[in-house]
Coordinates of C-alpha atoms and ligand atoms in Angstrom, one line a residue:
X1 CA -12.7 -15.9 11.8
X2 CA -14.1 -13.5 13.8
X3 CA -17.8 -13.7 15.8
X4 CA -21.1 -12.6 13.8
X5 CA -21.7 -13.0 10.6
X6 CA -19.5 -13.2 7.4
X7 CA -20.2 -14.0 3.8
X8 CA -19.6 -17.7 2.6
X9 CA -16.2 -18.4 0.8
X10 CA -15.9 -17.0 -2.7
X11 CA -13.8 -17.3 -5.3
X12 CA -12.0 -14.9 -7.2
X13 CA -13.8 -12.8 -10.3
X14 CA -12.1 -12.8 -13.2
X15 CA -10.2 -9.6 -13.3
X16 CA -11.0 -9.4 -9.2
X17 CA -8.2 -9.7 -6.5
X18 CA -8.8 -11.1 -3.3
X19 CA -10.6 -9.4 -0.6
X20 CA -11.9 -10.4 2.7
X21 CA -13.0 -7.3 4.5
X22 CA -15.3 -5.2 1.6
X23 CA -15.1 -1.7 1.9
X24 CA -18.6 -1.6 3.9
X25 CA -16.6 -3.7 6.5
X26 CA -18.2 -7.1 5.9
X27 CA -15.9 -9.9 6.1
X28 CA -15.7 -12.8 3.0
X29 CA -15.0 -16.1 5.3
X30 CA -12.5 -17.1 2.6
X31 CA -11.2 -16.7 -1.5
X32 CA -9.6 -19.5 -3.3
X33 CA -8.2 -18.9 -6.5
X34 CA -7.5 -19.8 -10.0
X35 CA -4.8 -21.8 -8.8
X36 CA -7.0 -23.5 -6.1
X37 CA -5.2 -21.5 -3.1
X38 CA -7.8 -20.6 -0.3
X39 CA -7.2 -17.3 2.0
X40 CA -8.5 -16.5 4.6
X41 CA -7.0 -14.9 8.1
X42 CA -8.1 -16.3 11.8
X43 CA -7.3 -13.0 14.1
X44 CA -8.1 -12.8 17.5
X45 CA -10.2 -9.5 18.5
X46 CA -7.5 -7.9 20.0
X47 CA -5.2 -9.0 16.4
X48 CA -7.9 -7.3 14.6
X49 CA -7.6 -4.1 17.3
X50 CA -3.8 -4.1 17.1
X51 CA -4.0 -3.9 13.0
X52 CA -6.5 -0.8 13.1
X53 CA -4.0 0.8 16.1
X54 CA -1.1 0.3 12.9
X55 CA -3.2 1.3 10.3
X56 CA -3.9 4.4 11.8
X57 CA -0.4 5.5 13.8
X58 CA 1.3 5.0 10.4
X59 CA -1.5 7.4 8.7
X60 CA -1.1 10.0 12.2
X61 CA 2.7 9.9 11.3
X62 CA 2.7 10.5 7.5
X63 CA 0.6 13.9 8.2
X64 CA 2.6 15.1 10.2
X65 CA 5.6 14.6 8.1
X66 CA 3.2 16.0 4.8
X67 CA 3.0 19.0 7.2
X68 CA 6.4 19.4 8.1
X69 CA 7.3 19.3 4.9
X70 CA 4.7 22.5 4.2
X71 CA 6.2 24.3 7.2
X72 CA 9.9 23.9 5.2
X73 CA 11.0 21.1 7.9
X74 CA 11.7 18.8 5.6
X75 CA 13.0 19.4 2.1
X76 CA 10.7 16.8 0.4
X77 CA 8.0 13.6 1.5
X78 CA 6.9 10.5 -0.1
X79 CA 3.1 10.3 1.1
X80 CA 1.6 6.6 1.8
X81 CA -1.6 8.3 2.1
X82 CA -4.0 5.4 1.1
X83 CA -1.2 2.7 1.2
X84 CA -1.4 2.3 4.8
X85 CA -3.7 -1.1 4.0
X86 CA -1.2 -2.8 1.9
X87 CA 1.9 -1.8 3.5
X88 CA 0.5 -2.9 7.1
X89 CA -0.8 -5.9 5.8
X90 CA 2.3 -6.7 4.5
X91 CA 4.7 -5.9 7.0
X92 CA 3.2 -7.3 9.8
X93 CA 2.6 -11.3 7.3
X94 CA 6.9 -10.7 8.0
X95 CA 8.1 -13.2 10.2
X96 CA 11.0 -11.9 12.0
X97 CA 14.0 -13.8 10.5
X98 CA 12.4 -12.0 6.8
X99 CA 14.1 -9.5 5.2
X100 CA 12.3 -6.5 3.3
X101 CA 13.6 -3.9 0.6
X102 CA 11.8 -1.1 0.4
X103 CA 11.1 1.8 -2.5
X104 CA 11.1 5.3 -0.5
X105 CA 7.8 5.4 0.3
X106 CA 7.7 2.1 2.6
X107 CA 6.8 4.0 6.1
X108 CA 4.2 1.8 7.5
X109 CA 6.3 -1.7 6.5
X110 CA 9.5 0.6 8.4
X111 CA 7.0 1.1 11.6
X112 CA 6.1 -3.0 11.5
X113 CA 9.2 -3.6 11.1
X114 CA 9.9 -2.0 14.8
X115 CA 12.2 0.7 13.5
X116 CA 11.8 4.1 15.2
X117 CA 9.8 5.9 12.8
X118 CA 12.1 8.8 13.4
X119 CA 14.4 7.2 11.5
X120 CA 14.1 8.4 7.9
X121 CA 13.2 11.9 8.5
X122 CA 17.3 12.5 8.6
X123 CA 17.2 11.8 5.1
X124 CA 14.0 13.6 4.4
X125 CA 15.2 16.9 6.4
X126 CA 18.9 16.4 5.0
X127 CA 20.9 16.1 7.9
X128 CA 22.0 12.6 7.7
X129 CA 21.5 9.5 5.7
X130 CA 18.5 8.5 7.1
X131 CA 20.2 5.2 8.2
X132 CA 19.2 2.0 10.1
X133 CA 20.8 -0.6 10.9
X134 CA 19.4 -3.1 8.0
X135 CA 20.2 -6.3 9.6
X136 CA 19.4 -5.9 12.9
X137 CA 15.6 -4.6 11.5
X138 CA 15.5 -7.0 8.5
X139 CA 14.8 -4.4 6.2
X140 CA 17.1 -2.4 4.0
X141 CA 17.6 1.5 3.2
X142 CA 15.2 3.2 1.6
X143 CA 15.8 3.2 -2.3
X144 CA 15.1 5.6 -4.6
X145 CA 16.4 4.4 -8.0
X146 CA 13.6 2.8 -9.1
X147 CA 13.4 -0.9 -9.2
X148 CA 17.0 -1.5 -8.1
X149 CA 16.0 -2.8 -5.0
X150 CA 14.4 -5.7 -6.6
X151 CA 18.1 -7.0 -7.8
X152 CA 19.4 -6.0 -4.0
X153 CA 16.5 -8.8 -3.0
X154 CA 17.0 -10.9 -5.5
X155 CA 20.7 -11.3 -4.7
X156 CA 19.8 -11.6 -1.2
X157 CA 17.4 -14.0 -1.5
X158 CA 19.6 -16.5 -3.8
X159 CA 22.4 -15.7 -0.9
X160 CA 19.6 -17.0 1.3
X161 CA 19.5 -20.1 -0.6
X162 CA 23.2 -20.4 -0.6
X163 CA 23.9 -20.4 2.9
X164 CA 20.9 -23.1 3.1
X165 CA 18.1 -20.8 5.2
X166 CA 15.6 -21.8 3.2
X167 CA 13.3 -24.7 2.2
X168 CA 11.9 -25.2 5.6
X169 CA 8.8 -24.0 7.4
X170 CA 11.1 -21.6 9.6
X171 CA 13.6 -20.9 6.7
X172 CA 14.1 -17.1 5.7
X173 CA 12.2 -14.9 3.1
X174 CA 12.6 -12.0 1.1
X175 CA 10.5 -9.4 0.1
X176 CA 11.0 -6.6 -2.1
X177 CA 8.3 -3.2 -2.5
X178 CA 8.1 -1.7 -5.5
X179 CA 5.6 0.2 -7.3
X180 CA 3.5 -0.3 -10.6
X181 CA 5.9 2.1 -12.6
X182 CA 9.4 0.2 -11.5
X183 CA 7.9 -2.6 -13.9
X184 CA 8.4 -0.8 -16.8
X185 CA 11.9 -0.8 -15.1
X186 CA 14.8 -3.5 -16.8
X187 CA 16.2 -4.4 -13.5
X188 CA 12.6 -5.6 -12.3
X189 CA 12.3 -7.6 -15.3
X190 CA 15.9 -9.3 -14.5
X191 CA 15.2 -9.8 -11.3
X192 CA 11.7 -11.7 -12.7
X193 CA 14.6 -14.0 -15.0
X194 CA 16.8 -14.4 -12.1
X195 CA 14.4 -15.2 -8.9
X196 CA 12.6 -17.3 -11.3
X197 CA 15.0 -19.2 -12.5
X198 CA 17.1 -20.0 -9.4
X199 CA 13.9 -20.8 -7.6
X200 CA 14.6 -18.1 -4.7
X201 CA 12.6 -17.2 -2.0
X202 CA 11.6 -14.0 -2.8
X203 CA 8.1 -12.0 -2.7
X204 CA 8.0 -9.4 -5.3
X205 CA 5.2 -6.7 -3.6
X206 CA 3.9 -4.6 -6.2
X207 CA 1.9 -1.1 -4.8
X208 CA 0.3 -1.0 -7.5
X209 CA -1.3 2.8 -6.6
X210 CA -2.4 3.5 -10.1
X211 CA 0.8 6.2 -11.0
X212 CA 4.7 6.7 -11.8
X213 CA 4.3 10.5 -11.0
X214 CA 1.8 11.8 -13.4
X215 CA 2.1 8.2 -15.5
X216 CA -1.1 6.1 -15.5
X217 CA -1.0 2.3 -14.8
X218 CA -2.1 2.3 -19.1
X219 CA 1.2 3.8 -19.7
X220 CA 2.8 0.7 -18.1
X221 CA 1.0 -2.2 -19.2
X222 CA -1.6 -4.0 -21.4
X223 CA -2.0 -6.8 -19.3
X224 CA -3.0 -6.7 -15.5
X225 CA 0.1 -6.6 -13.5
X226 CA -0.1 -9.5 -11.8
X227 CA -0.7 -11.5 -15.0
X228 CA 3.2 -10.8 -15.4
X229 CA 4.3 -13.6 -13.9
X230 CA 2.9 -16.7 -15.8
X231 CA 6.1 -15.3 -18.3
X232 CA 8.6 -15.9 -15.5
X233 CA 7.3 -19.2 -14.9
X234 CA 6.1 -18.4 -10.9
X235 CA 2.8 -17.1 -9.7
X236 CA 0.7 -14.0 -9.6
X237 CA -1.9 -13.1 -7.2
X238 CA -3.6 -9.4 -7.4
X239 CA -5.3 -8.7 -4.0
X240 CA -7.2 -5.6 -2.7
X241 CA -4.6 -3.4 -1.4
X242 CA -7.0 -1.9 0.3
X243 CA -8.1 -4.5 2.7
X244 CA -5.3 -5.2 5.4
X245 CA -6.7 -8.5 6.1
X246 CA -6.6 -9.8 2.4
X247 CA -3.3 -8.4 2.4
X248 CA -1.7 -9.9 5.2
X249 CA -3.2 -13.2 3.8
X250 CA -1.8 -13.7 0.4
X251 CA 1.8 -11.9 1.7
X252 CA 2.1 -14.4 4.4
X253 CA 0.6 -17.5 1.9
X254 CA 3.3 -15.9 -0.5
X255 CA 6.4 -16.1 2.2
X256 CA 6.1 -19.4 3.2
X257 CA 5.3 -20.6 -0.1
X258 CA 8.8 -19.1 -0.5
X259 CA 10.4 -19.9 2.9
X260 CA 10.0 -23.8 2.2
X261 CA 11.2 -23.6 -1.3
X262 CA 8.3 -23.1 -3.7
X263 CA 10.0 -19.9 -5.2
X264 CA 8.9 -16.5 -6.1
X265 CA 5.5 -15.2 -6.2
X266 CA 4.2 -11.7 -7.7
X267 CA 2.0 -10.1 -5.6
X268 CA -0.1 -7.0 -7.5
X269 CA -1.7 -5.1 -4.4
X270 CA -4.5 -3.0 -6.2
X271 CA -4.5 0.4 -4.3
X272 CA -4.2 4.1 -4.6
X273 CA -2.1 7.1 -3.8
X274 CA -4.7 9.4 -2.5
X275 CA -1.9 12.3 -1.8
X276 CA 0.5 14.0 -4.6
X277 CA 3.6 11.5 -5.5
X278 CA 5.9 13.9 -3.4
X279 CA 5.8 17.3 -1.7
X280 CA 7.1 18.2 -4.9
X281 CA 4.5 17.3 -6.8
X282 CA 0.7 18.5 -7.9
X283 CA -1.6 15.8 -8.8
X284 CA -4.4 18.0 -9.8
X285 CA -2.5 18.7 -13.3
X286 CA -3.0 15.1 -14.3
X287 CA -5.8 13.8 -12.2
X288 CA -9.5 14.5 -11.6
X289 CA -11.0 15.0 -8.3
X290 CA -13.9 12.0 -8.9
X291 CA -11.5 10.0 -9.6
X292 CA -9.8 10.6 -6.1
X293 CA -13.5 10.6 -4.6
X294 CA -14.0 7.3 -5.7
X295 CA -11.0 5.9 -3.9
X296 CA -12.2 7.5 -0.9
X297 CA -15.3 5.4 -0.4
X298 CA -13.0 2.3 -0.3
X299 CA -10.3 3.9 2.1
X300 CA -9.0 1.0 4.3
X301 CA -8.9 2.3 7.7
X302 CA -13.2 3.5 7.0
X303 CA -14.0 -0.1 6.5
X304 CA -11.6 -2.0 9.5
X305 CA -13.3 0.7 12.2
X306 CA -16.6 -0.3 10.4
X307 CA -15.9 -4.5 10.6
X308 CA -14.4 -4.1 14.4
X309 CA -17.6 -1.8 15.3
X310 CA -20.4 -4.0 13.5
X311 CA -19.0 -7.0 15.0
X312 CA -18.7 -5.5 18.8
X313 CA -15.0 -5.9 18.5
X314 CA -14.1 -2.5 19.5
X315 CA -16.2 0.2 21.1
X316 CA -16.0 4.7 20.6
X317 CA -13.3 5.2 23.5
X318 CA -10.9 2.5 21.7
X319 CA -11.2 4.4 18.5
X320 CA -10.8 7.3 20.5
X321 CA -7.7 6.1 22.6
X322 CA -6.1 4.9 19.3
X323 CA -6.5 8.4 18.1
X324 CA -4.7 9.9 21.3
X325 CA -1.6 8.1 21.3
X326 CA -1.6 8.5 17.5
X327 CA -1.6 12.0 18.1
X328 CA 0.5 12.1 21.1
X329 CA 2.9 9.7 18.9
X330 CA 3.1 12.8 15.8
X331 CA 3.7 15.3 18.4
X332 CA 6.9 13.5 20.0
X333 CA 8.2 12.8 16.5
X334 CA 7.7 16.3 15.3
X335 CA 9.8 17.5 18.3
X336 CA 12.4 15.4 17.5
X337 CA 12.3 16.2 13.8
X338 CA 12.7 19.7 14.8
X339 CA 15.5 19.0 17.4
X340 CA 18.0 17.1 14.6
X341 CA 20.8 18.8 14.6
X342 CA 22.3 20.3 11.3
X343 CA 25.4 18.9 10.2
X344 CA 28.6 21.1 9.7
X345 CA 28.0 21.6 5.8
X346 CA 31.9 19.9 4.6
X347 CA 29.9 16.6 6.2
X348 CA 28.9 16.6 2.7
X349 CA 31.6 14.7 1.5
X350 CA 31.6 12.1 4.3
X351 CA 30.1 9.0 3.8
X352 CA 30.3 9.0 -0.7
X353 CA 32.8 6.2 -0.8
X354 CA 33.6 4.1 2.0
X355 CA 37.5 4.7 1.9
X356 CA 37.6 8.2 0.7
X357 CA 38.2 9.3 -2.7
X358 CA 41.0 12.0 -4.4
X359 CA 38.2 13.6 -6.3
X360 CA 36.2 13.7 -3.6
X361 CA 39.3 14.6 -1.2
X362 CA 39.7 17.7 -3.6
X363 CA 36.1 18.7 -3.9
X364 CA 36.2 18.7 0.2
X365 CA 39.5 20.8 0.0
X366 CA 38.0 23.2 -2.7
X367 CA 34.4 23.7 -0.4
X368 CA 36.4 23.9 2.6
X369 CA 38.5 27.6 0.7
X370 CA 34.8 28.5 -0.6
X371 CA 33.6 28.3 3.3
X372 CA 36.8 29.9 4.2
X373 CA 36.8 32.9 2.0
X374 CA 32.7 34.6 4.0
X375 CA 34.5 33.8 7.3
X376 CA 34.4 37.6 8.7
X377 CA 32.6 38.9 5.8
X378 CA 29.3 39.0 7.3
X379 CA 28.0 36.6 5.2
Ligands
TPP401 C1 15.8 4.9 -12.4 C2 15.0 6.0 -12.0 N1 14.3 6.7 -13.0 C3 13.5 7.7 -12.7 C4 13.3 8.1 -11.4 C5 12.4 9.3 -11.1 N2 11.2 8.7 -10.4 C6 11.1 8.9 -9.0 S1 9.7 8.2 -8.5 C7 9.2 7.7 -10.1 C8 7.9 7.0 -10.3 C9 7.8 5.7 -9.6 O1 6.5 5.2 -9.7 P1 6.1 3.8 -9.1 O2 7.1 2.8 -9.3 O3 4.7 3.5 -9.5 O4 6.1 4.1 -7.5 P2 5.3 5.1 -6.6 O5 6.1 6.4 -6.5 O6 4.0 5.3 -7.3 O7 5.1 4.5 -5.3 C10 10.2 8.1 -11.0 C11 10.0 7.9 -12.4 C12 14.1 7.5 -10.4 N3 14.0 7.8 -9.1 N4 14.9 6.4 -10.7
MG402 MG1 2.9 3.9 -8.5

């Protein structure tokens, strides 16, 4: 717990989530509960520094890929505009020997995860597959069919089980992102069945940011998300995606709950996607601007600066520091964004099975006459 004041441990409303940091920046010592768990978090000042210096290089990077994207840089971008709470939060309860499987929109878990961030603007720009190397970083390649990464984990995480890294304090987790639309998914609900019923040590990470697209949450469930779980037989927790500290509380409870063999958990982090789904996208058609106000006033970077500044943690040329290599951080990727070079266009074909294909052999033969027939024609 940090110096200065805090309010006395609560427990958890009904149809509340935990929070320890409120969105005025006053810290809750502690939340237990239904299930008589207590959270709580016990950072150092500079801990509580480092997580504002993440919170906002991951939210430095993700404009400056929103506005290479407008500039016609990249061909499309998945925004974590407002996320950057839940995904931080998350990805830095990961102990190292955990592995994650993300949705496409998992930029701030990538950046905790130590990959360079330059990483999946290949795939976002088109010139390559936007690939990392999954096991050296512990977390997979971005996924875009949604909710099939949640059988990827869950495979994983009963192969955990198999080759007996689990069911010790320093055994292995899983974690897999998805968002509040992928439940509406079947493969989330068989990986539900299958983690639950094998016991595995898996976190299932829910961003719940109120839309699929243009979907409201209403369009995919009666019940609170979270509540989900109690018909898999393994808990739910819904916590303020908003609050980093809350966050990185119940994932990290959640991971070693799983870790030393107490199975799945659900976690249903309550947040919002302040930006438009994609580049592609225009949220204005389906959504009101109050609504998007609203969310504002509870934005989770506004109430970490106000915690560190009310309780002397961090002074004005900190904030403004973090802000400079921020910055300077955008600048260097945009550079490099910019200096990717193209592919030759028959590179295409490379990489769609791992030992070739004939219909793919032809296709390549067929593109490669196409190409062929401009050469010399000015064209
Ligand atoms: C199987 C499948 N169906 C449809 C789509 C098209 N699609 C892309 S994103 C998306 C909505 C996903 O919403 P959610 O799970 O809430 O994640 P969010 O984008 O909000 O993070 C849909 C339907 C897809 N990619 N895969
Ligand atoms: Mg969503």
């Amino acid at each position: 717990m940090a110096k200065g004041e805090s309010v006395a441990g609560t427990d958890i409303p009904p149809g509340g989530f935990v929070q320890l940091l409120t969105p005025d920046g006053e810290r809750v010592d502690s939340v237990t509960s239904a299930d008589g768990t207590t959270y709580s978090v016990d950072f150092t000042d500079e801990e509580y520094r480092e997580l504002y210096r993440d919170l906002v290089t991951v939210r430095r990077l993700d404009t400056e890929a929103v506005a290479l994207q407008r500039q016609g840089e990249l061909g499309i971008w998945a925004s974590l505009l407002g996320q950057e709470a839940a995904q931080v939060g998350s990805g830095r309860a990961l102990r190292p020997q955990d592995m994650a499987f993300p949705t496409y929109r998992e930029h701030g878990v990538l950046y905790c995860r130590g990959i360079d961030p330059i990483m999946p603007f290949g795939l976002f720009r088109g010139v390559d597959q936007g690939g990392w190397d999954a096991n050296e970083f512990k977390f997979n390649q971005y996924t875009i069919v949604i909710g099939s990464q949640t059988l990827h984990a869950t495979g994983y995480a009963m192969g955990v089980t198999m080759d007996g890294k689990t069911g010790s304090t320093d055994g292995e987790a899983v974690i897999a992102y998805f968002g509040d639309g992928a439940t509406s998914q079947g493969e989330v609900n068989e990986a539900f069945v299958w983690s639950g019923v094998f016991n595995s040590p898996i976190v299932f990470f829910c961003q719940n940011n109120q839309y699929a697209i243009s979907e409201p949450l209403e369009r995919q469930t009666r019940v609170p998300l979270y509540q989900r779980a109690g018909g898999y037989g393994f808990p739910g927790i819904r916590v303020d995606g908003n609050d980093v500290l809350a966050t990185y509380a119940v994932t990290r409870a959640a991971l070693d709950n799983a870790r030393s063999g107490q199975g799945p958990t659900l976690i249903e982090a309550y947040t919002y996607r302040m930006g438009a789904h994609t580049s592609s996208d225009d949220p204005t058609r389906y959504r009101i601007a109050s609504e998007v106000e609203s969310w504002k006033a509870k934005d989770p970077i506004s109430r970490l600066r106000a915690f560190l500044t009310k309780q002397k943690i961090a002074k004005k040329d900190f904030f403004t520091e973090v802000d400079d290599v921020a910055n300077q951080k955008a600048l260097d990727l945009r550079e490099r964004v910019l200096a990717m070079p193209d592919p030759e266009p028959v590179a295409l074909f490379d990489h769609v099975y791992p030992n070739g294909s004939p219909e793919i052999d032809a296709q390549r033969d067929a593109f490669t006459r196409y190409q062929a027939s401009f050469e010399g024609s000015g064209h």
